[in-house]
Coordinates of N, CA and C in Angstrom, one line a residue:
Chain A
D168 N 55.4 48.2 -61.3 CA 56.0 47.0 -61.8 C 55.1 45.8 -61.6
A169 N 55.2 44.9 -62.6 CA 54.3 43.7 -62.6 C 54.8 42.6 -61.7
G170 N 55.9 42.8 -61.1 CA 56.4 41.8 -60.2 C 57.3 40.8 -61.0
V171 N 57.7 39.7 -60.3 CA 58.5 38.7 -61.0 C 57.6 37.9 -61.8
I172 N 58.0 37.7 -63.1 CA 57.2 37.0 -64.1 C 57.9 35.7 -64.5
Q173 N 57.2 34.6 -64.3 CA 57.7 33.3 -64.7 C 56.9 32.7 -65.8
S174 N 57.5 32.0 -66.7 CA 56.8 31.3 -67.7 C 57.5 29.9 -68.1
P175 N 56.8 28.9 -68.4 CA 55.3 28.8 -68.4 C 54.8 28.7 -66.9
R176 N 53.5 28.7 -66.7 CA 53.0 28.4 -65.4 C 52.9 26.9 -65.1
H177 N 52.7 26.2 -66.2 CA 52.6 24.7 -66.1 C 53.4 24.1 -67.3
E178 N 54.1 23.1 -67.0 CA 54.8 22.4 -68.0 C 54.7 20.9 -67.8
V179 N 54.3 20.2 -68.8 CA 54.2 18.7 -68.7 C 55.1 18.2 -69.8
T180 N 56.1 17.4 -69.5 CA 57.0 16.9 -70.5 C 57.3 15.4 -70.3
E181 N 57.8 14.8 -71.2 CA 58.2 13.4 -71.1 C 59.6 13.2 -70.6
M182 N 59.8 12.2 -69.9 CA 61.2 11.9 -69.4 C 62.2 11.9 -70.5
G183 N 63.3 12.5 -70.3 CA 64.4 12.6 -71.3 C 64.3 13.9 -72.1
Q184 N 63.2 14.6 -72.1 CA 63.1 15.8 -72.9 C 63.8 17.0 -72.1
E185 N 64.2 18.0 -72.9 CA 64.7 19.2 -72.3 C 63.6 20.1 -71.9
V186 N 63.8 20.8 -70.7 CA 62.8 21.7 -70.2 C 63.5 23.0 -69.9
T187 N 62.9 24.2 -70.3 CA 63.5 25.5 -70.0 C 62.4 26.3 -69.3
L188 N 62.8 26.8 -68.1 CA 61.9 27.6 -67.4 C 62.5 29.1 -67.5
R189 N 61.5 30.0 -67.5 CA 62.0 31.4 -67.7 C 61.5 32.3 -66.6
C190 N 62.4 33.4 -66.4 CA 62.1 34.3 -65.3 C 62.4 35.7 -65.7
K191 N 61.5 36.6 -65.4 CA 61.8 38.1 -65.6 C 61.8 38.7 -64.2
P192 N 62.9 39.2 -63.7 CA 62.9 39.8 -62.3 C 62.3 41.1 -62.4
I193 N 62.1 41.7 -61.1 CA 61.6 43.0 -61.0 C 62.7 44.0 -61.5
S194 N 62.3 45.0 -62.3 CA 63.4 45.9 -62.8 C 64.1 46.6 -61.7
G195 N 65.5 46.6 -61.8 CA 66.3 47.3 -60.8 C 66.8 46.4 -59.7
H196 N 66.2 45.1 -59.6 CA 66.7 44.2 -58.6 C 68.0 43.6 -59.1
D197 N 69.0 43.5 -58.1 CA 70.3 43.0 -58.5 C 70.6 41.6 -58.1
Y198 N 69.6 40.9 -57.4 CA 69.8 39.5 -57.0 C 68.6 38.7 -57.6
L199 N 68.9 37.5 -58.2 CA 67.9 36.7 -58.6 C 68.2 35.3 -58.1
F200 N 67.1 34.6 -57.6 CA 67.2 33.3 -57.1 C 66.2 32.3 -57.7
W201 N 66.7 31.1 -57.8 CA 65.9 30.0 -58.3 C 65.7 29.0 -57.1
Y202 N 64.4 28.8 -56.8 CA 64.1 27.8 -55.8 C 63.2 26.7 -56.4
R203 N 63.2 25.5 -55.7 CA 62.4 24.5 -56.0 C 61.6 24.1 -54.8
Q204 N 60.3 23.8 -54.9 CA 59.4 23.5 -53.8 C 59.0 22.0 -53.9
T205 N 59.4 21.3 -52.9 CA 59.0 19.9 -52.8 C 58.4 19.7 -51.4
M206 N 57.7 18.6 -51.2 CA 57.1 18.3 -49.9 C 58.2 18.0 -48.9
M207 N 59.2 17.2 -49.4 CA 60.3 16.8 -48.5 C 61.2 17.9 -48.0
R208 N 61.5 18.8 -48.9 CA 62.6 19.8 -48.6 C 62.1 21.2 -48.6
G209 N 60.8 21.4 -48.8 CA 60.3 22.8 -48.8 C 60.8 23.6 -49.9
L210 N 61.2 24.8 -49.6 CA 61.7 25.7 -50.6 C 63.3 25.6 -50.6
E211 N 63.8 24.9 -51.6 CA 65.2 24.6 -51.7 C 65.9 25.5 -52.7
L212 N 66.9 26.2 -52.2 CA 67.6 27.2 -53.1 C 68.5 26.4 -54.0
L213 N 68.3 26.6 -55.3 CA 69.1 26.0 -56.4 C 70.4 26.8 -56.7
I214 N 70.1 28.0 -57.1 CA 71.2 28.9 -57.5 C 70.8 30.3 -57.4
Y215 N 71.8 31.3 -57.2 CA 71.4 32.6 -57.3 C 72.5 33.5 -57.9
F216 N 72.1 34.6 -58.5 CA 72.9 35.5 -59.3 C 72.9 36.9 -58.6
N217 N 74.0 37.5 -58.8 CA 74.1 39.0 -58.4 C 74.7 39.7 -59.6
N218 N 73.9 40.7 -60.0 CA 74.3 41.4 -61.2 C 74.6 40.5 -62.4
N219 N 73.7 39.6 -62.6 CA 73.8 38.6 -63.7 C 74.9 37.6 -63.5
V220 N 75.7 37.6 -62.5 CA 76.7 36.7 -62.3 C 76.4 35.6 -61.3
P221 N 76.5 34.3 -61.7 CA 76.2 33.2 -60.7 C 77.1 33.3 -59.5
I222 N 76.5 33.3 -58.3 CA 77.3 33.4 -57.1 C 77.4 32.1 -56.4
D223 N 76.3 31.3 -56.3 CA 76.3 30.1 -55.6 C 75.4 29.1 -56.3
D224 N 76.0 28.1 -56.8 CA 75.1 27.0 -57.5 C 75.2 25.7 -56.8
S225 N 75.5 25.8 -55.5 CA 75.8 24.5 -54.7 C 74.4 23.8 -54.5
G226 N 73.3 24.4 -54.7 CA 72.0 23.7 -54.5 C 71.5 23.0 -55.8
M227 N 72.2 23.2 -56.9 CA 71.8 22.5 -58.2 C 72.0 21.0 -58.0
P228 N 70.9 20.3 -58.1 CA 71.0 18.9 -57.8 C 72.0 18.0 -58.6
E229 N 72.0 18.3 -59.9 CA 72.9 17.5 -60.7 C 73.3 18.3 -61.9
D230 N 74.2 17.7 -62.7 CA 74.7 18.4 -63.9 C 73.6 18.6 -64.9
R231 N 72.5 17.9 -64.8 CA 71.4 18.0 -65.7 C 70.7 19.4 -65.6
F232 N 71.0 20.1 -64.5 CA 70.4 21.4 -64.2 C 71.5 22.4 -64.6
S233 N 71.0 23.5 -65.3 CA 71.9 24.6 -65.6 C 71.0 25.9 -65.6
A234 N 71.6 27.0 -65.2 CA 70.9 28.3 -65.2 C 71.8 29.4 -65.8
K235 N 71.1 30.3 -66.4 CA 71.9 31.4 -67.1 C 71.1 32.7 -66.8
M236 N 71.9 33.8 -66.8 CA 71.2 35.1 -66.7 C 72.0 36.0 -67.7
P237 N 71.6 36.0 -68.9 CA 72.3 36.8 -70.0 C 72.2 38.3 -69.8
N238 N 71.2 38.8 -69.1 CA 71.0 40.2 -68.9 C 70.2 40.4 -67.6
A239 N 70.1 41.7 -67.2 CA 69.5 42.0 -66.0 C 68.0 41.7 -65.9
S240 N 67.3 41.4 -67.1 CA 65.9 41.3 -67.1 C 65.4 39.8 -67.5
F241 N 66.4 38.9 -67.5 CA 66.0 37.6 -68.0 C 66.9 36.5 -67.4
S242 N 66.2 35.4 -67.0 CA 67.1 34.3 -66.5 C 66.3 33.0 -67.0
T243 N 67.1 31.9 -67.2 CA 66.5 30.6 -67.5 C 67.1 29.5 -66.6
L244 N 66.3 28.6 -66.4 CA 66.7 27.4 -65.7 C 66.4 26.2 -66.6
K245 N 67.4 25.4 -66.9 CA 67.2 24.4 -67.9 C 67.5 23.0 -67.3
I246 N 66.7 22.1 -67.6 CA 66.9 20.7 -67.2 C 67.0 19.8 -68.4
Q247 N 68.1 19.1 -68.5 CA 68.4 18.3 -69.7 C 69.3 17.1 -69.4
P248 N 68.8 15.9 -69.5 CA 67.5 15.5 -69.7 C 66.6 15.5 -68.5
S249 N 65.3 15.7 -68.6 CA 64.4 15.7 -67.5 C 64.1 14.3 -67.0
E250 N 63.8 14.2 -65.7 CA 63.4 12.9 -65.1 C 62.2 13.1 -64.2
P251 N 61.4 12.1 -64.0 CA 60.2 12.2 -63.2 C 60.5 12.8 -61.8
R252 N 61.6 12.6 -61.2 CA 61.9 13.1 -59.8 C 62.2 14.6 -59.9
D253 N 62.3 15.2 -61.1 CA 62.3 16.7 -61.2 C 61.0 17.4 -61.0
S254 N 60.0 16.6 -61.0 CA 58.6 17.2 -60.9 C 58.5 17.9 -59.6
A255 N 58.2 19.2 -59.7 CA 58.1 20.1 -58.5 C 57.6 21.4 -59.0
V256 N 57.4 22.4 -58.1 CA 57.1 23.8 -58.5 C 58.4 24.5 -58.4
Y257 N 58.8 25.3 -59.4 CA 60.0 26.0 -59.5 C 59.7 27.5 -59.4
F258 N 60.3 28.1 -58.4 CA 60.1 29.6 -58.2 C 61.4 30.4 -58.5
C259 N 61.1 31.5 -59.1 CA 62.1 32.6 -59.3 C 61.8 33.7 -58.3
A260 N 62.8 34.3 -57.7 CA 62.6 35.4 -56.9 C 63.7 36.5 -57.1
S261 N 63.4 37.7 -56.9 CA 64.4 38.7 -57.1 C 64.4 39.7 -55.8
R262 N 65.5 40.4 -55.7 CA 65.7 41.2 -54.5 C 66.6 42.3 -54.8
S263 N 66.3 43.5 -54.2 CA 67.2 44.6 -54.4 C 67.9 44.8 -53.0
T264 N 69.2 45.1 -53.1 CA 69.9 45.3 -51.8 C 70.0 46.8 -51.5
W265 N 69.1 47.6 -52.1 CA 69.0 49.0 -51.9 C 67.6 49.3 -51.5
G266 N 67.4 50.4 -50.7 CA 66.1 50.9 -50.4 C 65.4 50.2 -49.2
A267 N 64.2 50.7 -49.0 CA 63.4 50.3 -47.8 C 63.1 48.8 -47.7
K268 N 62.9 48.1 -48.9 CA 62.6 46.8 -48.9 C 63.7 45.9 -49.3
S269 N 64.9 46.3 -49.0 CA 66.1 45.6 -49.4 C 66.3 44.2 -48.8
T270 N 65.6 43.9 -47.7 CA 65.7 42.6 -47.1 C 64.7 41.6 -47.5
E271 N 63.8 42.0 -48.4 CA 62.7 41.2 -48.9 C 62.9 40.6 -50.3
A272 N 62.8 39.4 -50.4 CA 62.8 38.7 -51.8 C 61.4 38.6 -52.3
F273 N 61.2 39.0 -53.5 CA 59.9 38.9 -54.2 C 59.8 37.7 -55.1
F274 N 58.8 36.9 -54.9 CA 58.7 35.6 -55.7 C 57.7 35.8 -56.9
G275 N 58.0 35.0 -57.9 CA 57.1 34.8 -59.0 C 56.0 33.8 -58.6
Q276 N 55.1 33.6 -59.5 CA 54.0 32.6 -59.2 C 54.4 31.2 -59.4
G277 N 55.6 31.0 -59.9 CA 56.0 29.6 -60.0 C 55.7 28.9 -61.3
T278 N 56.5 27.9 -61.6 CA 56.2 27.0 -62.8 C 56.1 25.6 -62.2
R279 N 54.9 25.0 -62.4 CA 54.7 23.7 -62.0 C 55.1 22.7 -63.1
L280 N 56.2 22.0 -62.8 CA 56.7 21.0 -63.7 C 56.3 19.6 -63.5
T281 N 55.8 18.9 -64.4 CA 55.5 17.5 -64.3 C 56.2 16.8 -65.4
V282 N 57.1 15.8 -65.0 CA 57.8 15.0 -65.9 C 57.2 13.5 -65.9
V283 N 56.7 13.1 -67.0 CA 56.0 11.8 -67.0 C 56.9 10.8 -67.7
Chain B
D218 N 71.2 18.3 -45.6 CA 71.0 18.6 -44.2 C 70.2 19.9 -44.1
Q219 N 69.1 19.8 -43.4 CA 68.1 20.9 -43.3 C 68.6 21.8 -42.3
Q220 N 69.0 23.1 -42.6 CA 69.5 24.0 -41.6 C 68.3 24.8 -41.0
V221 N 67.2 24.8 -41.6 CA 66.0 25.5 -41.1 C 64.9 24.5 -41.1
K222 N 64.3 24.2 -39.9 CA 63.4 23.1 -39.8 C 62.0 23.6 -39.2
Q223 N 61.0 23.2 -39.8 CA 59.6 23.4 -39.3 C 59.1 22.0 -39.1
N224 N 59.0 21.6 -37.8 CA 58.7 20.3 -37.5 C 57.2 19.9 -37.6
S225 N 56.4 20.9 -37.6 CA 54.9 20.7 -37.7 C 54.4 20.9 -39.2
P226 N 54.1 19.9 -39.9 CA 53.7 20.1 -41.3 C 52.4 20.8 -41.4
S227 N 51.5 20.6 -40.3 CA 50.2 21.3 -40.4 C 49.7 21.7 -39.0
L228 N 48.8 22.6 -39.0 CA 48.2 23.2 -37.8 C 46.8 23.6 -38.1
S229 N 45.9 23.3 -37.2 CA 44.5 23.7 -37.3 C 44.2 24.5 -36.0
V230 N 43.5 25.7 -36.3 CA 43.2 26.6 -35.2 C 41.8 27.2 -35.4
Q231 N 41.1 27.4 -34.4 CA 39.7 28.0 -34.5 C 39.9 29.5 -34.7
E232 N 39.0 30.1 -35.5 CA 39.0 31.5 -35.8 C 38.9 32.3 -34.5
G233 N 39.7 33.3 -34.4 CA 39.7 34.1 -33.2 C 40.8 33.7 -32.2
R234 N 41.3 32.5 -32.3 CA 42.3 32.0 -31.3 C 43.7 32.4 -31.8
I235 N 44.7 32.0 -31.0 CA 46.1 32.3 -31.4 C 46.6 31.1 -32.2
S236 N 47.3 31.5 -33.3 CA 48.1 30.5 -34.0 C 49.6 30.7 -33.7
I237 N 50.3 29.6 -33.4 CA 51.7 29.6 -33.1 C 52.4 28.7 -34.1
L238 N 53.3 29.3 -34.9 CA 54.0 28.4 -35.8 C 55.5 28.5 -35.4
N239 N 56.1 27.4 -35.4 CA 57.5 27.2 -34.9 C 58.5 27.0 -36.0
C240 N 59.7 27.3 -35.7 CA 60.9 27.2 -36.6 C 62.1 27.0 -35.8
D241 N 63.0 26.1 -36.2 CA 64.3 25.9 -35.5 C 65.4 26.0 -36.6
Y242 N 66.5 26.4 -36.2 CA 67.6 26.5 -37.1 C 68.9 26.0 -36.5
T243 N 69.8 25.6 -37.3 CA 71.1 24.9 -36.7 C 72.3 25.8 -36.8
N244 N 72.3 26.8 -37.7 CA 73.5 27.6 -37.9 C 73.4 28.9 -37.0
S245 N 74.3 28.9 -36.1 CA 74.3 30.0 -35.1 C 74.7 31.4 -35.8
M246 N 75.2 31.3 -37.1 CA 75.7 32.5 -37.7 C 74.5 33.2 -38.5
F247 N 73.4 32.5 -38.6 CA 72.2 33.2 -39.2 C 71.9 34.5 -38.4
D248 N 71.7 35.6 -39.2 CA 71.5 36.9 -38.4 C 70.2 37.6 -38.9
Y249 N 69.4 37.0 -39.7 CA 68.2 37.6 -40.1 C 67.2 36.5 -40.5
F250 N 66.0 36.7 -40.0 CA 65.0 35.7 -40.2 C 63.6 36.3 -40.7
L251 N 63.0 35.5 -41.5 CA 61.8 36.0 -42.1 C 60.7 35.0 -42.1
W252 N 59.5 35.4 -42.3 CA 58.3 34.5 -42.5 C 57.7 34.9 -43.8
Y253 N 57.4 33.9 -44.6 CA 56.6 34.1 -45.8 C 55.3 33.3 -45.8
K254 N 54.3 33.8 -46.4 CA 53.0 33.1 -46.5 C 52.8 32.7 -47.9
K255 N 52.2 31.5 -48.1 CA 52.0 31.1 -49.5 C 50.6 30.5 -49.7
Y256 N 49.8 31.1 -50.6 CA 48.5 30.6 -50.9 C 48.7 29.7 -52.1
P257 N 47.8 28.7 -52.3 CA 47.9 27.8 -53.4 C 48.0 28.5 -54.8
A258 N 48.8 28.0 -55.6 CA 49.0 28.5 -57.0 C 49.5 29.9 -57.0
E259 N 50.1 30.4 -55.9 CA 50.7 31.6 -55.9 C 52.2 31.5 -55.4
G260 N 53.0 32.5 -55.6 CA 54.3 32.5 -55.0 C 54.3 33.0 -53.6
P261 N 55.3 32.6 -52.8 CA 55.3 33.1 -51.4 C 55.4 34.6 -51.3
T262 N 54.8 35.2 -50.3 CA 54.8 36.6 -50.1 C 55.4 36.9 -48.7
F263 N 56.2 38.0 -48.6 CA 56.8 38.3 -47.4 C 55.8 38.7 -46.3
L264 N 56.0 38.3 -45.1 CA 55.0 38.6 -44.0 C 55.6 39.5 -42.9
I265 N 56.7 39.0 -42.3 CA 57.4 39.7 -41.3 C 58.8 39.2 -41.1
S266 N 59.7 40.0 -40.5 CA 61.1 39.6 -40.4 C 61.5 40.1 -39.0
I267 N 62.8 39.6 -38.7 CA 63.4 40.0 -37.4 C 64.9 39.9 -37.5
S268 N 65.6 40.8 -37.0 CA 67.1 40.8 -37.0 C 67.5 40.1 -35.7
S269 N 68.7 39.5 -35.8 CA 69.2 38.8 -34.6 C 69.5 39.7 -33.4
I270 N 69.5 41.0 -33.6 CA 69.7 41.9 -32.5 C 68.5 42.2 -31.7
K271 N 67.3 41.7 -32.2 CA 66.1 41.8 -31.5 C 65.6 40.5 -31.0
D272 N 64.6 40.5 -30.1 CA 64.0 39.2 -29.8 C 62.4 39.2 -30.1
K273 N 62.0 40.4 -30.5 CA 60.5 40.4 -30.9 C 60.3 41.5 -31.9
N274 N 59.4 41.2 -32.8 CA 59.0 42.2 -33.8 C 57.5 42.0 -34.1
E275 N 56.8 43.1 -34.1 CA 55.3 43.0 -34.2 C 54.8 43.8 -35.3
D276 N 53.8 43.3 -36.0 CA 53.2 44.0 -37.2 C 51.8 43.6 -37.2
G277 N 50.9 44.4 -36.6 CA 49.5 44.2 -36.5 C 49.2 42.9 -35.8
R278 N 48.6 41.9 -36.4 CA 48.2 40.7 -35.7 C 49.3 39.7 -35.7
F279 N 50.4 40.1 -36.3 CA 51.6 39.1 -36.5 C 52.7 39.5 -35.6
T280 N 53.3 38.6 -34.8 CA 54.4 38.9 -34.0 C 55.5 37.7 -34.2
V281 N 56.7 38.1 -34.4 CA 57.7 37.0 -34.4 C 58.6 37.2 -33.2
F282 N 58.9 36.0 -32.6 CA 59.8 36.0 -31.4 C 61.0 35.2 -31.8
L283 N 62.2 35.7 -31.4 CA 63.4 35.0 -31.6 C 64.1 34.6 -30.3
N284 N 64.5 33.4 -30.1 CA 65.2 32.9 -29.0 C 66.6 32.4 -29.5
K285 N 67.6 33.2 -29.5 CA 68.9 32.9 -30.1 C 69.6 31.7 -29.4
S286 N 69.4 31.7 -28.1 CA 70.1 30.6 -27.3 C 69.5 29.3 -27.7
A287 N 68.2 29.2 -28.0 CA 67.6 28.0 -28.3 C 67.6 27.8 -29.9
K288 N 68.1 28.8 -30.6 CA 68.0 28.7 -32.1 C 66.5 28.4 -32.5
H289 N 65.7 29.2 -32.0 CA 64.3 29.0 -32.3 C 63.6 30.3 -32.5
L290 N 62.6 30.3 -33.5 CA 61.7 31.4 -33.7 C 60.3 30.9 -33.8
S291 N 59.4 31.8 -33.5 CA 58.0 31.5 -33.7 C 57.2 32.7 -34.2
L292 N 56.1 32.4 -34.9 CA 55.2 33.4 -35.4 C 53.9 33.2 -34.7
H293 N 53.4 34.3 -34.1 CA 52.2 34.3 -33.5 C 51.1 35.1 -34.3
I294 N 50.0 34.6 -34.5 CA 48.9 35.3 -35.2 C 47.7 35.4 -34.3
V295 N 47.4 36.6 -33.9 CA 46.3 36.9 -33.0 C 45.5 38.1 -33.4
P296 N 44.2 38.0 -33.6 CA 43.5 36.7 -33.6 C 43.6 36.1 -35.0
S297 N 43.5 34.8 -35.1 CA 43.5 34.0 -36.4 C 42.2 34.3 -37.1
Q298 N 42.4 34.4 -38.4 CA 41.2 34.6 -39.3 C 41.3 33.5 -40.4
P299 N 40.1 33.2 -41.0 CA 40.1 32.2 -42.1 C 41.0 32.5 -43.2
G300 N 41.2 33.8 -43.5 CA 42.1 34.3 -44.6 C 43.5 34.0 -44.3
D301 N 43.9 33.7 -43.1 CA 45.2 33.3 -42.7 C 45.6 31.9 -43.2
S302 N 44.6 31.2 -43.6 CA 44.8 29.8 -44.0 C 45.8 29.8 -45.1
A303 N 47.0 29.1 -45.0 CA 48.0 29.2 -46.0 C 49.1 28.3 -45.5
V304 N 50.2 28.2 -46.3 CA 51.4 27.5 -45.9 C 52.4 28.7 -45.5
Y305 N 53.0 28.5 -44.3 CA 53.9 29.5 -43.8 C 55.3 28.9 -43.8
F306 N 56.2 29.7 -44.5 CA 57.6 29.3 -44.5 C 58.4 30.2 -43.6
C307 N 59.3 29.6 -42.9 CA 60.3 30.3 -42.1 C 61.6 30.3 -43.0
A308 N 62.4 31.4 -42.9 CA 63.6 31.6 -43.7 C 64.6 32.2 -42.9
A309 N 65.9 31.9 -43.1 CA 67.0 32.5 -42.4 C 68.0 32.9 -43.4
S310 N 68.6 34.1 -43.1 CA 69.7 34.6 -44.0 C 71.0 34.1 -43.5
S311 N 71.8 33.6 -44.5 CA 73.1 33.1 -44.2 C 74.0 34.3 -43.8
P312 N 75.1 34.0 -43.2 CA 75.9 35.1 -42.7 C 76.0 36.4 -43.6
S313 N 76.0 37.5 -42.9 CA 75.9 38.8 -43.6 C 76.8 38.9 -44.8
G314 N 76.2 39.4 -45.9 CA 76.9 39.6 -47.1 C 76.6 38.7 -48.2
T315 N 76.0 37.5 -47.9 CA 75.8 36.6 -49.0 C 74.3 36.7 -49.6
Y316 N 73.4 37.3 -48.8 CA 72.1 37.7 -49.4 C 71.2 36.5 -49.8
K317 N 71.5 35.3 -49.5 CA 70.6 34.2 -49.8 C 69.8 33.8 -48.5
Y318 N 68.6 33.3 -48.8 CA 67.7 32.8 -47.8 C 67.6 31.4 -47.8
I319 N 67.7 30.7 -46.7 CA 67.4 29.3 -46.5 C 66.1 29.1 -45.9
F320 N 65.2 28.3 -46.6 CA 63.9 28.2 -46.2 C 63.6 26.8 -45.5
G321 N 62.6 26.8 -44.6 CA 62.2 25.5 -44.0 C 61.2 24.8 -44.9
T322 N 60.6 23.7 -44.4 CA 59.7 22.9 -45.2 C 58.3 23.4 -45.2
G323 N 58.0 24.4 -44.4 CA 56.7 24.9 -44.4 C 55.7 24.3 -43.4
T324 N 54.7 25.1 -42.9 CA 53.6 24.6 -42.0 C 52.3 25.0 -42.6
R325 N 51.5 24.1 -42.9 CA 50.2 24.5 -43.4 C 49.2 24.8 -42.3
L326 N 48.8 26.1 -42.3 CA 47.8 26.5 -41.3 C 46.4 26.5 -41.8
K327 N 45.5 25.9 -41.1 CA 44.1 26.0 -41.4 C 43.3 26.6 -40.3
V328 N 42.7 27.8 -40.6 CA 41.9 28.4 -39.6 C 40.4 28.1 -39.8
L329 N 39.8 27.5 -38.8 CA 38.5 27.0 -38.9 C 37.5 28.1 -38.5
A330 N 36.5 28.3 -39.3 CA 35.5 29.3 -39.1 C 34.5 28.8 -38.1

């Protein structure tokens, strides 16, 4: 498996524009997480899904943020409208609750978002 | 409110010496703890973990110690190598069954050759 795949790797956008980040989890993983990395908060959990269903979105900072998982192989995180303070690295991670590595979450390489 | 805290943003250690990275948590219900390592422009990768029923877990040069009464865990790297230079994140699992990890702010380790 190629691991967790995120796109784009880098995104530069103007304030007010809509931004969509994409994630393809590892095949067979039943949990998917969206994290945001900032200097102040480290890796901050935004939302996570189990079997494509959102379980906890309490970390989503504002209504401008939304996430979907239409099927087991794809998830999106959308920011509309974007603001400069949204600039950060966004990570997607997936995890299986079965098997020898069931306690480990696997991360993608991240999307570096810059809002100017 | 930060439930998992790494109070040292950075640490420098000489090659061959011991690196000790610390982590504190506030929620006594946490029952599983992990350390992740992150290189620049890459995603975090799993390093080592420990369950709350243990106080020590070892994997090669890496050992994690857990002190439940103090709500403290530490990662020891012996001997430290230049390739260990990275950001290390401590994570805790919220009470059993929810499967989400709460991460700290990270400690940047620099191993000097």
